[in-house]
PDB file of C-alpha atoms in Angstrom:
ATOM      1  CA  UNK A  30     -10.637 -17.309 -10.958  1.00  0.00           C
ATOM      2  CA  UNK A  31      -9.420 -20.537  -9.369  1.00  0.00           C
ATOM      3  CA  UNK A  32      -5.816 -20.708  -8.206  1.00  0.00           C
ATOM      4  CA  UNK A  33      -3.661 -23.866  -8.095  1.00  0.00           C
ATOM      5  CA  UNK A  34      -2.779 -23.851  -4.395  1.00  0.00           C
ATOM      6  CA  UNK A  35       0.186 -26.184  -3.713  1.00  0.00           C
ATOM      7  CA  UNK A  36      -0.810 -29.480  -2.129  1.00  0.00           C
ATOM      8  CA  UNK A  37       2.133 -29.212   0.261  1.00  0.00           C
ATOM      9  CA  UNK A  38       0.506 -26.322   2.049  1.00  0.00           C
ATOM     10  CA  UNK A  39      -1.500 -27.759   4.890  1.00  0.00           C
ATOM     11  CA  UNK A  40      -2.846 -24.637   6.510  1.00  0.00           C
ATOM     12  CA  UNK A  41      -5.779 -22.965   4.757  1.00  0.00           C
ATOM     13  CA  UNK A  42      -7.610 -20.054   6.319  1.00  0.00           C
ATOM     14  CA  UNK A  43     -11.294 -20.598   6.932  1.00  0.00           C
ATOM     15  CA  UNK A  44     -11.964 -16.947   6.298  1.00  0.00           C
ATOM     16  CA  UNK A  45     -13.922 -16.136   3.137  1.00  0.00           C
ATOM     17  CA  UNK A  46     -13.806 -12.570   1.914  1.00  0.00           C
ATOM     18  CA  UNK A  47     -16.941 -11.640  -0.024  1.00  0.00           C
ATOM     19  CA  UNK A  48     -15.284  -8.423  -1.213  1.00  0.00           C
ATOM     20  CA  UNK A  49     -12.593 -10.369  -3.083  1.00  0.00           C
ATOM     21  CA  UNK A  50     -12.824 -12.346  -6.288  1.00  0.00           C
ATOM     22  CA  UNK A  51     -10.607 -15.019  -4.759  1.00  0.00           C
ATOM     23  CA  UNK A  52     -12.510 -17.542  -2.661  1.00  0.00           C
ATOM     24  CA  UNK A  53      -9.728 -18.672  -0.352  1.00  0.00           C
ATOM     25  CA  UNK A  54      -6.556 -17.384   1.239  1.00  0.00           C
ATOM     26  CA  UNK A  55      -3.411 -18.914   2.688  1.00  0.00           C
ATOM     27  CA  UNK A  56      -2.649 -18.347   6.337  1.00  0.00           C
ATOM     28  CA  UNK A  57       1.121 -18.168   6.735  1.00  0.00           C
ATOM     29  CA  UNK A  58       3.020 -18.322   9.973  1.00  0.00           C
ATOM     30  CA  UNK A  59       6.532 -16.821  10.094  1.00  0.00           C
ATOM     31  CA  UNK A  60       7.595 -17.548   6.525  1.00  0.00           C
ATOM     32  CA  UNK A  61       5.900 -17.358   3.162  1.00  0.00           C
ATOM     33  CA  UNK A  62       6.385 -20.680   1.395  1.00  0.00           C
ATOM     34  CA  UNK A  63       7.523 -21.668  -2.097  1.00  0.00           C
ATOM     35  CA  UNK A  64       4.792 -22.246  -4.637  1.00  0.00           C
ATOM     36  CA  UNK A  65       2.993 -18.946  -4.175  1.00  0.00           C
ATOM     37  CA  UNK A  66       0.432 -19.090  -6.946  1.00  0.00           C
ATOM     38  CA  UNK A  67       1.387 -15.878  -8.761  1.00  0.00           C
ATOM     39  CA  UNK A  68       5.157 -16.208  -8.630  1.00  0.00           C
ATOM     40  CA  UNK A  69       5.767 -17.532 -12.132  1.00  0.00           C
ATOM     41  CA  UNK A  70       3.085 -15.512 -13.884  1.00  0.00           C
ATOM     42  CA  UNK A  71       3.596 -12.204 -12.030  1.00  0.00           C
ATOM     43  CA  UNK A  72       5.461  -9.637 -14.138  1.00  0.00           C
ATOM     44  CA  UNK A  73       4.417  -6.428 -12.398  1.00  0.00           C
ATOM     45  CA  UNK A  74       4.560  -5.544  -8.698  1.00  0.00           C
ATOM     46  CA  UNK A  75       3.023  -2.454  -7.147  1.00  0.00           C
ATOM     47  CA  UNK A  76       4.153  -1.086  -3.785  1.00  0.00           C
ATOM     48  CA  UNK A  77       2.581   1.305  -1.348  1.00  0.00           C
ATOM     49  CA  UNK A  78       5.235   3.500   0.332  1.00  0.00           C
ATOM     50  CA  UNK A  79       4.374   4.474   3.943  1.00  0.00           C
ATOM     51  CA  UNK A  80       4.471   1.319   6.038  1.00  0.00           C
ATOM     52  CA  UNK A  81       5.119  -0.905   3.024  1.00  0.00           C
ATOM     53  CA  UNK A  82       8.540   0.166   1.780  1.00  0.00           C
ATOM     54  CA  UNK A  83       9.482   2.582   4.549  1.00  0.00           C
ATOM     55  CA  UNK A  84       8.710   2.801   8.271  1.00  0.00           C
ATOM     56  CA  UNK A  85       7.456   6.326   8.811  1.00  0.00           C
ATOM     57  CA  UNK A  86       4.172   6.008  10.687  1.00  0.00           C
ATOM     58  CA  UNK A  87       5.826   6.963  13.983  1.00  0.00           C
ATOM     59  CA  UNK A  88       6.701  10.353  12.497  1.00  0.00           C
ATOM     60  CA  UNK A  89       3.243  10.861  11.003  1.00  0.00           C
ATOM     61  CA  UNK A  90       1.731  10.034  14.396  1.00  0.00           C
ATOM     62  CA  UNK A  91       4.033  12.463  16.163  1.00  0.00           C
ATOM     63  CA  UNK A  92       3.215  15.248  13.699  1.00  0.00           C
ATOM     64  CA  UNK A  93      -0.537  14.724  14.100  1.00  0.00           C
ATOM     65  CA  UNK A  94      -0.220  14.609  17.898  1.00  0.00           C
ATOM     66  CA  UNK A  95       1.726  17.862  18.004  1.00  0.00           C
ATOM     67  CA  UNK A  96      -0.645  19.818  15.760  1.00  0.00           C
ATOM     68  CA  UNK A  97      -3.817  18.363  17.243  1.00  0.00           C
ATOM     69  CA  UNK A  98      -2.680  19.526  20.678  1.00  0.00           C
ATOM     70  CA  UNK A  99      -2.013  22.957  19.223  1.00  0.00           C
ATOM     71  CA  UNK A 100      -5.447  23.239  17.602  1.00  0.00           C
ATOM     72  CA  UNK A 101      -7.455  21.510  20.313  1.00  0.00           C
ATOM     73  CA  UNK A 102      -8.669  18.418  18.474  1.00  0.00           C
ATOM     74  CA  UNK A 103     -11.448  16.606  20.350  1.00  0.00           C
ATOM     75  CA  UNK A 104      -9.910  13.198  19.589  1.00  0.00           C
ATOM     76  CA  UNK A 105      -7.067  11.503  21.435  1.00  0.00           C
ATOM     77  CA  UNK A 106      -4.471  10.835  18.752  1.00  0.00           C
ATOM     78  CA  UNK A 107      -2.918   7.597  19.961  1.00  0.00           C
ATOM     79  CA  UNK A 108      -1.713   4.537  18.049  1.00  0.00           C
ATOM     80  CA  UNK A 109      -5.185   2.985  18.038  1.00  0.00           C
ATOM     81  CA  UNK A 110      -6.822   6.111  16.609  1.00  0.00           C
ATOM     82  CA  UNK A 111      -4.018   6.434  14.076  1.00  0.00           C
ATOM     83  CA  UNK A 112      -4.508   2.855  12.867  1.00  0.00           C
ATOM     84  CA  UNK A 113      -8.294   3.199  12.639  1.00  0.00           C
ATOM     85  CA  UNK A 114      -8.726   6.684  11.202  1.00  0.00           C
ATOM     86  CA  UNK A 115      -5.438   7.939   9.718  1.00  0.00           C
ATOM     87  CA  UNK A 116      -3.300   5.104   8.348  1.00  0.00           C
ATOM     88  CA  UNK A 117      -3.559   4.833   4.570  1.00  0.00           C
ATOM     89  CA  UNK A 118      -6.197   7.547   4.241  1.00  0.00           C
ATOM     90  CA  UNK A 119      -6.183  10.701   2.148  1.00  0.00           C
ATOM     91  CA  UNK A 120      -5.493  14.007   3.889  1.00  0.00           C
ATOM     92  CA  UNK A 121      -8.872  15.520   3.077  1.00  0.00           C
ATOM     93  CA  UNK A 122     -10.621  12.609   4.819  1.00  0.00           C
ATOM     94  CA  UNK A 123      -8.267  12.715   7.811  1.00  0.00           C
ATOM     95  CA  UNK A 124      -8.699  16.450   8.378  1.00  0.00           C
ATOM     96  CA  UNK A 125     -12.485  16.115   8.108  1.00  0.00           C
ATOM     97  CA  UNK A 126     -12.416  13.417  10.800  1.00  0.00           C
ATOM     98  CA  UNK A 127     -10.243  15.531  13.077  1.00  0.00           C
ATOM     99  CA  UNK A 128     -11.978  18.883  12.595  1.00  0.00           C
ATOM    100  CA  UNK A 129     -15.466  18.353  11.121  1.00  0.00           C
ATOM    101  CA  UNK A 130     -16.619  21.899  11.952  1.00  0.00           C
ATOM    102  CA  UNK A 131     -13.759  23.610  10.144  1.00  0.00           C
ATOM    103  CA  UNK A 132     -14.054  25.062   6.665  1.00  0.00           C
ATOM    104  CA  UNK A 133     -12.489  23.208   3.751  1.00  0.00           C
ATOM    105  CA  UNK A 134      -9.876  25.956   3.419  1.00  0.00           C
ATOM    106  CA  UNK A 135      -8.878  25.651   7.067  1.00  0.00           C
ATOM    107  CA  UNK A 136      -8.713  21.845   6.886  1.00  0.00           C
ATOM    108  CA  UNK A 137      -6.523  22.022   3.779  1.00  0.00           C
ATOM    109  CA  UNK A 138      -4.235  24.463   5.562  1.00  0.00           C
ATOM    110  CA  UNK A 139      -3.979  22.064   8.492  1.00  0.00           C
ATOM    111  CA  UNK A 140      -3.053  19.204   6.133  1.00  0.00           C
ATOM    112  CA  UNK A 141      -0.352  21.301   4.482  1.00  0.00           C
ATOM    113  CA  UNK A 142       1.041  22.286   7.879  1.00  0.00           C
ATOM    114  CA  UNK A 143       1.078  18.679   9.040  1.00  0.00           C
ATOM    115  CA  UNK A 144       2.941  17.477   5.932  1.00  0.00           C
ATOM    116  CA  UNK A 145       5.497  20.266   6.288  1.00  0.00           C
ATOM    117  CA  UNK A 146       6.035  19.284   9.917  1.00  0.00           C
ATOM    118  CA  UNK A 147       6.378  15.624   8.907  1.00  0.00           C
ATOM    119  CA  UNK A 148       9.036  16.464   6.317  1.00  0.00           C
ATOM    120  CA  UNK A 149      10.893  18.611   8.862  1.00  0.00           C
ATOM    121  CA  UNK A 150      10.851  15.680  11.282  1.00  0.00           C
ATOM    122  CA  UNK A 151      12.176  13.359   8.587  1.00  0.00           C
ATOM    123  CA  UNK A 152      15.049  15.707   7.866  1.00  0.00           C
ATOM    124  CA  UNK A 153      15.990  16.306  11.493  1.00  0.00           C
ATOM    125  CA  UNK A 154      15.646  12.807  12.941  1.00  0.00           C
ATOM    126  CA  UNK A 155      18.617  10.583  13.706  1.00  0.00           C
ATOM    127  CA  UNK A 156      18.922   7.244  11.922  1.00  0.00           C
ATOM    128  CA  UNK A 157      17.244   5.452  14.837  1.00  0.00           C
ATOM    129  CA  UNK A 158      14.268   7.811  14.944  1.00  0.00           C
ATOM    130  CA  UNK A 159      13.903   8.736  11.297  1.00  0.00           C
ATOM    131  CA  UNK A 160      12.710   6.905   8.212  1.00  0.00           C
ATOM    132  CA  UNK A 161      13.867   3.311   7.904  1.00  0.00           C
ATOM    133  CA  UNK A 162      13.214   0.689   5.272  1.00  0.00           C
ATOM    134  CA  UNK A 163      10.867  -2.178   6.002  1.00  0.00           C
ATOM    135  CA  UNK A 164      13.221  -5.116   6.756  1.00  0.00           C
ATOM    136  CA  UNK A 165      14.308  -6.860   3.577  1.00  0.00           C
ATOM    137  CA  UNK A 166      12.802  -4.302   1.192  1.00  0.00           C
ATOM    138  CA  UNK A 167      16.106  -3.368  -0.464  1.00  0.00           C
ATOM    139  CA  UNK A 168      17.085  -6.988  -1.099  1.00  0.00           C
ATOM    140  CA  UNK A 169      13.610  -7.820  -2.371  1.00  0.00           C
ATOM    141  CA  UNK A 170      13.582  -4.958  -4.882  1.00  0.00           C
ATOM    142  CA  UNK A 171      17.061  -5.956  -6.069  1.00  0.00           C
ATOM    143  CA  UNK A 172      15.875  -9.503  -6.616  1.00  0.00           C
ATOM    144  CA  UNK A 173      12.851  -8.333  -8.592  1.00  0.00           C
ATOM    145  CA  UNK A 174      15.152  -6.300 -10.808  1.00  0.00           C
ATOM    146  CA  UNK A 175      17.282  -9.387 -11.461  1.00  0.00           C
ATOM    147  CA  UNK A 176      14.109 -11.262 -12.442  1.00  0.00           C
ATOM    148  CA  UNK A 177      12.980  -8.447 -14.770  1.00  0.00           C
ATOM    149  CA  UNK A 178       9.819  -7.860 -12.796  1.00  0.00           C
ATOM    150  CA  UNK A 179       8.699  -4.243 -13.060  1.00  0.00           C
ATOM    151  CA  UNK A 180       8.067  -2.262  -9.864  1.00  0.00           C
ATOM    152  CA  UNK A 181       5.860   0.783  -9.390  1.00  0.00           C
ATOM    153  CA  UNK A 182       5.170   2.796  -6.246  1.00  0.00           C
ATOM    154  CA  UNK A 183       1.526   3.665  -5.591  1.00  0.00           C
ATOM    155  CA  UNK A 184       0.962   6.013  -2.673  1.00  0.00           C
ATOM    156  CA  UNK A 185      -1.601   8.360  -1.160  1.00  0.00           C
ATOM    157  CA  UNK A 186       1.264  10.506   0.139  1.00  0.00           C
ATOM    158  CA  UNK A 187       1.783  13.974  -1.379  1.00  0.00           C
ATOM    159  CA  UNK A 188       4.457  14.072  -4.084  1.00  0.00           C
ATOM    160  CA  UNK A 189       6.933  15.936  -1.855  1.00  0.00           C
ATOM    161  CA  UNK A 190       6.599  13.259   0.810  1.00  0.00           C
ATOM    162  CA  UNK A 191       6.961  10.424  -1.668  1.00  0.00           C
ATOM    163  CA  UNK A 192      10.153  11.833  -3.136  1.00  0.00           C
ATOM    164  CA  UNK A 193      11.534  12.510   0.353  1.00  0.00           C
ATOM    165  CA  UNK A 194      10.792   9.041   1.741  1.00  0.00           C
ATOM    166  CA  UNK A 195      11.968   7.116  -1.312  1.00  0.00           C
ATOM    167  CA  UNK A 196      15.073   9.281  -1.497  1.00  0.00           C
ATOM    168  CA  UNK A 197      15.920   8.998   2.207  1.00  0.00           C
ATOM    169  CA  UNK A 198      15.883   5.206   2.013  1.00  0.00           C
ATOM    170  CA  UNK A 199      17.672   4.954  -1.322  1.00  0.00           C
ATOM    171  CA  UNK A 200      14.654   3.594  -3.188  1.00  0.00           C
ATOM    172  CA  UNK A 201      14.134   6.547  -5.514  1.00  0.00           C
ATOM    173  CA  UNK A 202      16.181   5.103  -8.378  1.00  0.00           C
ATOM    174  CA  UNK A 203      14.159   1.870  -8.267  1.00  0.00           C
ATOM    175  CA  UNK A 204      11.047   3.793  -9.269  1.00  0.00           C
ATOM    176  CA  UNK A 205      12.470   6.588 -11.390  1.00  0.00           C
ATOM    177  CA  UNK A 206      14.669   4.763 -13.878  1.00  0.00           C
ATOM    178  CA  UNK A 207      12.295   5.752 -16.662  1.00  0.00           C
ATOM    179  CA  UNK A 208      11.058   8.832 -14.844  1.00  0.00           C
ATOM    180  CA  UNK A 209       7.498   7.673 -14.299  1.00  0.00           C
ATOM    181  CA  UNK A 210       7.184   4.820 -11.844  1.00  0.00           C
ATOM    182  CA  UNK A 211       5.466   6.554  -8.935  1.00  0.00           C
ATOM    183  CA  UNK A 212       1.699   7.132  -8.866  1.00  0.00           C
ATOM    184  CA  UNK A 213       0.286   9.625  -6.358  1.00  0.00           C
ATOM    185  CA  UNK A 214      -3.291   9.100  -5.235  1.00  0.00           C
ATOM    186  CA  UNK A 215      -3.765  12.818  -4.662  1.00  0.00           C
ATOM    187  CA  UNK A 216      -3.120  13.363  -8.373  1.00  0.00           C
ATOM    188  CA  UNK A 217      -5.700  10.785  -9.466  1.00  0.00           C
ATOM    189  CA  UNK A 218      -9.426  11.466  -9.754  1.00  0.00           C
ATOM    190  CA  UNK A 219      -9.932   9.403  -6.603  1.00  0.00           C
ATOM    191  CA  UNK A 220      -7.322   8.286  -4.066  1.00  0.00           C
ATOM    192  CA  UNK A 221      -7.237   5.017  -2.162  1.00  0.00           C
ATOM    193  CA  UNK A 222      -9.449   3.242  -1.026  1.00  0.00           C
ATOM    194  CA  UNK A 223     -10.750   3.688  -4.578  1.00  0.00           C
ATOM    195  CA  UNK A 224      -8.869   1.651  -7.203  1.00  0.00           C
ATOM    196  CA  UNK A 225      -7.845   4.649  -9.327  1.00  0.00           C
ATOM    197  CA  UNK A 226      -4.173   4.866  -8.221  1.00  0.00           C
ATOM    198  CA  UNK A 227      -3.585   1.162  -8.829  1.00  0.00           C
ATOM    199  CA  UNK A 228      -5.477   1.139 -12.118  1.00  0.00           C
ATOM    200  CA  UNK A 229      -3.415   4.147 -13.221  1.00  0.00           C
ATOM    201  CA  UNK A 230      -0.240   2.216 -12.376  1.00  0.00           C
ATOM    202  CA  UNK A 231      -1.496  -0.885 -14.196  1.00  0.00           C
ATOM    203  CA  UNK A 232      -2.164   1.151 -17.343  1.00  0.00           C
ATOM    204  CA  UNK A 233       1.209   2.873 -16.970  1.00  0.00           C
ATOM    205  CA  UNK A 234       2.989  -0.493 -16.994  1.00  0.00           C
ATOM    206  CA  UNK A 235       0.806  -1.839 -19.819  1.00  0.00           C
ATOM    207  CA  UNK A 236      -0.709  -4.523 -17.638  1.00  0.00           C
ATOM    208  CA  UNK A 237      -4.105  -3.304 -18.873  1.00  0.00           C
ATOM    209  CA  UNK A 238      -5.244  -1.181 -21.801  1.00  0.00           C
ATOM    210  CA  UNK A 239      -7.037   2.134 -21.366  1.00  0.00           C
ATOM    211  CA  UNK A 240     -10.331   0.431 -22.194  1.00  0.00           C
ATOM    212  CA  UNK A 241      -9.681  -2.257 -19.608  1.00  0.00           C
ATOM    213  CA  UNK A 242      -8.723   0.416 -17.087  1.00  0.00           C
ATOM    214  CA  UNK A 243     -12.137   2.012 -17.619  1.00  0.00           C
ATOM    215  CA  UNK A 244     -13.792  -1.339 -16.875  1.00  0.00           C
ATOM    216  CA  UNK A 245     -11.815  -1.654 -13.642  1.00  0.00           C
ATOM    217  CA  UNK A 246     -12.671   1.878 -12.545  1.00  0.00           C
ATOM    218  CA  UNK A 247     -16.343   1.187 -13.210  1.00  0.00           C
ATOM    219  CA  UNK A 248     -16.176  -2.034 -11.183  1.00  0.00           C
ATOM    220  CA  UNK A 249     -16.987  -4.184 -14.200  1.00  0.00           C
ATOM    221  CA  UNK A 250     -13.921  -6.447 -14.252  1.00  0.00           C
ATOM    222  CA  UNK A 251     -16.059  -9.494 -13.507  1.00  0.00           C
ATOM    223  CA  UNK A 252     -17.665  -9.037 -16.926  1.00  0.00           C
ATOM    224  CA  UNK A 253     -14.394  -9.973 -18.645  1.00  0.00           C
ATOM    225  CA  UNK A 254     -12.648 -13.272 -17.987  1.00  0.00           C
ATOM    226  CA  UNK A 255      -9.745 -12.103 -20.148  1.00  0.00           C
ATOM    227  CA  UNK A 256      -9.313  -9.006 -17.976  1.00  0.00           C
ATOM    228  CA  UNK A 257      -9.353 -11.082 -14.793  1.00  0.00           C
ATOM    229  CA  UNK A 258      -6.642 -13.259 -16.301  1.00  0.00           C
ATOM    230  CA  UNK A 259      -4.496 -10.209 -17.135  1.00  0.00           C
ATOM    231  CA  UNK A 260      -4.767  -8.663 -13.685  1.00  0.00           C
ATOM    232  CA  UNK A 261      -3.393 -11.887 -12.211  1.00  0.00           C
ATOM    233  CA  UNK A 262      -0.051 -10.899 -13.744  1.00  0.00           C
ATOM    234  CA  UNK A 263       0.174  -8.139 -11.133  1.00  0.00           C
ATOM    235  CA  UNK A 264       0.660  -8.149  -7.371  1.00  0.00           C
ATOM    236  CA  UNK A 265       0.255  -5.354  -4.829  1.00  0.00           C
ATOM    237  CA  UNK A 266       1.934  -4.873  -1.450  1.00  0.00           C
ATOM    238  CA  UNK A 267       0.069  -2.875   1.168  1.00  0.00           C
ATOM    239  CA  UNK A 268       0.043  -2.272   4.921  1.00  0.00           C
ATOM    240  CA  UNK A 269      -3.325  -0.563   5.453  1.00  0.00           C
ATOM    241  CA  UNK A 270      -6.954  -1.640   5.033  1.00  0.00           C
ATOM    242  CA  UNK A 271      -7.572   1.379   2.804  1.00  0.00           C
ATOM    243  CA  UNK A 272      -4.739   0.446   0.446  1.00  0.00           C
ATOM    244  CA  UNK A 273      -5.709  -3.218   0.397  1.00  0.00           C
ATOM    245  CA  UNK A 274      -9.282  -2.380  -0.578  1.00  0.00           C
ATOM    246  CA  UNK A 275      -7.966  -0.218  -3.417  1.00  0.00           C
ATOM    247  CA  UNK A 276      -5.706  -2.963  -4.779  1.00  0.00           C
ATOM    248  CA  UNK A 277      -8.386  -5.646  -4.479  1.00  0.00           C
ATOM    249  CA  UNK A 278     -10.845  -3.414  -6.330  1.00  0.00           C
ATOM    250  CA  UNK A 279      -8.253  -3.100  -9.108  1.00  0.00           C
ATOM    251  CA  UNK A 280      -8.223  -6.885  -9.467  1.00  0.00           C
ATOM    252  CA  UNK A 281      -4.720  -7.436  -8.099  1.00  0.00           C
ATOM    253  CA  UNK A 282      -3.473 -10.190  -5.823  1.00  0.00           C
ATOM    254  CA  UNK A 283      -2.627  -8.436  -2.564  1.00  0.00           C
ATOM    255  CA  UNK A 284       0.021  -9.178   0.049  1.00  0.00           C
ATOM    256  CA  UNK A 285      -0.538  -7.398   3.353  1.00  0.00           C
ATOM    257  CA  UNK A 286       2.410  -6.414   5.535  1.00  0.00           C
ATOM    258  CA  UNK A 287       1.810  -6.355   9.285  1.00  0.00           C
ATOM    259  CA  UNK A 288       3.931  -3.263   9.939  1.00  0.00           C
ATOM    260  CA  UNK A 289       1.006  -1.307  11.376  1.00  0.00           C
ATOM    261  CA  UNK A 290      -2.056  -3.565  11.468  1.00  0.00           C
ATOM    262  CA  UNK A 291      -2.772  -7.095  12.617  1.00  0.00           C
ATOM    263  CA  UNK A 292      -3.068 -10.044  10.258  1.00  0.00           C
ATOM    264  CA  UNK A 293      -6.767 -10.280  11.078  1.00  0.00           C
ATOM    265  CA  UNK A 294      -7.331  -6.637  10.134  1.00  0.00           C
ATOM    266  CA  UNK A 295      -5.471  -7.000   6.833  1.00  0.00           C
ATOM    267  CA  UNK A 296      -7.292 -10.183   5.879  1.00  0.00           C
ATOM    268  CA  UNK A 297     -10.638  -8.631   6.777  1.00  0.00           C
ATOM    269  CA  UNK A 298      -9.810  -5.825   4.320  1.00  0.00           C
ATOM    270  CA  UNK A 299      -9.196  -8.420   1.588  1.00  0.00           C
ATOM    271  CA  UNK A 300      -5.489  -9.338   1.705  1.00  0.00           C
ATOM    272  CA  UNK A 301      -4.914 -12.718   0.061  1.00  0.00           C
ATOM    273  CA  UNK A 302      -1.679 -13.379   1.944  1.00  0.00           C
ATOM    274  CA  UNK A 303       0.079 -11.736   4.871  1.00  0.00           C
ATOM    275  CA  UNK A 304       3.765 -11.340   5.725  1.00  0.00           C
ATOM    276  CA  UNK A 305       5.628  -9.573   8.503  1.00  0.00           C
ATOM    277  CA  UNK A 306       8.311  -8.163   6.172  1.00  0.00           C
ATOM    278  CA  UNK A 307      10.210  -8.891   2.957  1.00  0.00           C
ATOM    279  CA  UNK A 308      12.333 -11.615   4.505  1.00  0.00           C
ATOM    280  CA  UNK A 309       9.100 -13.639   4.504  1.00  0.00           C
ATOM    281  CA  UNK A 310       8.608 -12.857   0.821  1.00  0.00           C
ATOM    282  CA  UNK A 311      12.154 -13.753  -0.188  1.00  0.00           C
ATOM    283  CA  UNK A 312      11.333 -17.408   0.420  1.00  0.00           C
ATOM    284  CA  UNK A 313       9.073 -17.301  -2.619  1.00  0.00           C
ATOM    285  CA  UNK A 314      12.195 -17.268  -4.767  1.00  0.00           C
ATOM    286  CA  UNK A 315      14.042 -20.048  -2.979  1.00  0.00           C
TER     287      UNK A 315
END
């Protein structure tokens, strides 16, 4: 659909994303600006966890590096490889990339071992080296609560990891007030980059009906103008190309956070707007 971009915004990106239903995107500098098109109509916000609410990629990277050295992985697991082949992806896809000749059972065992090591690292790290919140996340969630905007976490992380990370940063109560505000991609039929986790969250928060959810999962949202209008009442926050593609496929407006990927990478994946952290986003409410 068309969006009433504010006339005061002078900088419009010349990038057109054919994978998105939106035909233009704002290119922000250091601050998001008032007048963000979805602010008044948005009643539901959906948050990825790793890299979006919490900064934990450094521990994931360290865990993969340690185990890949142990098992003799042919790839060099550096920050570039992590960003391209690990960030935002499901464990079964990551382990297949790392060890394509292994059996499924052995790859699953590797994934379990890596997640256990990651959780051990989270528990043993000092404040400086452990899990931290993305700057401004706590204040932003508090503000959304004041505005009666619902929040749901949507993550590809295993349940144990999600509970650990949200608990370590004090976010757990934000998503468990009614006991059901975290969606795990591994527990859906398909994880991100498929839209299933976001569509599940949208149905959970009554943004869409079960019938409309089926349309979204089938990729038929363009057949219903009414459904497109409803999905504009939701906004997703993501840090990875995989997560952004999932949210876009679910029909949501997507804000990309540059905590692990460049603005260009996030926009190429379909992000409609980009921010460095939640201090940028707070300006939307000024």
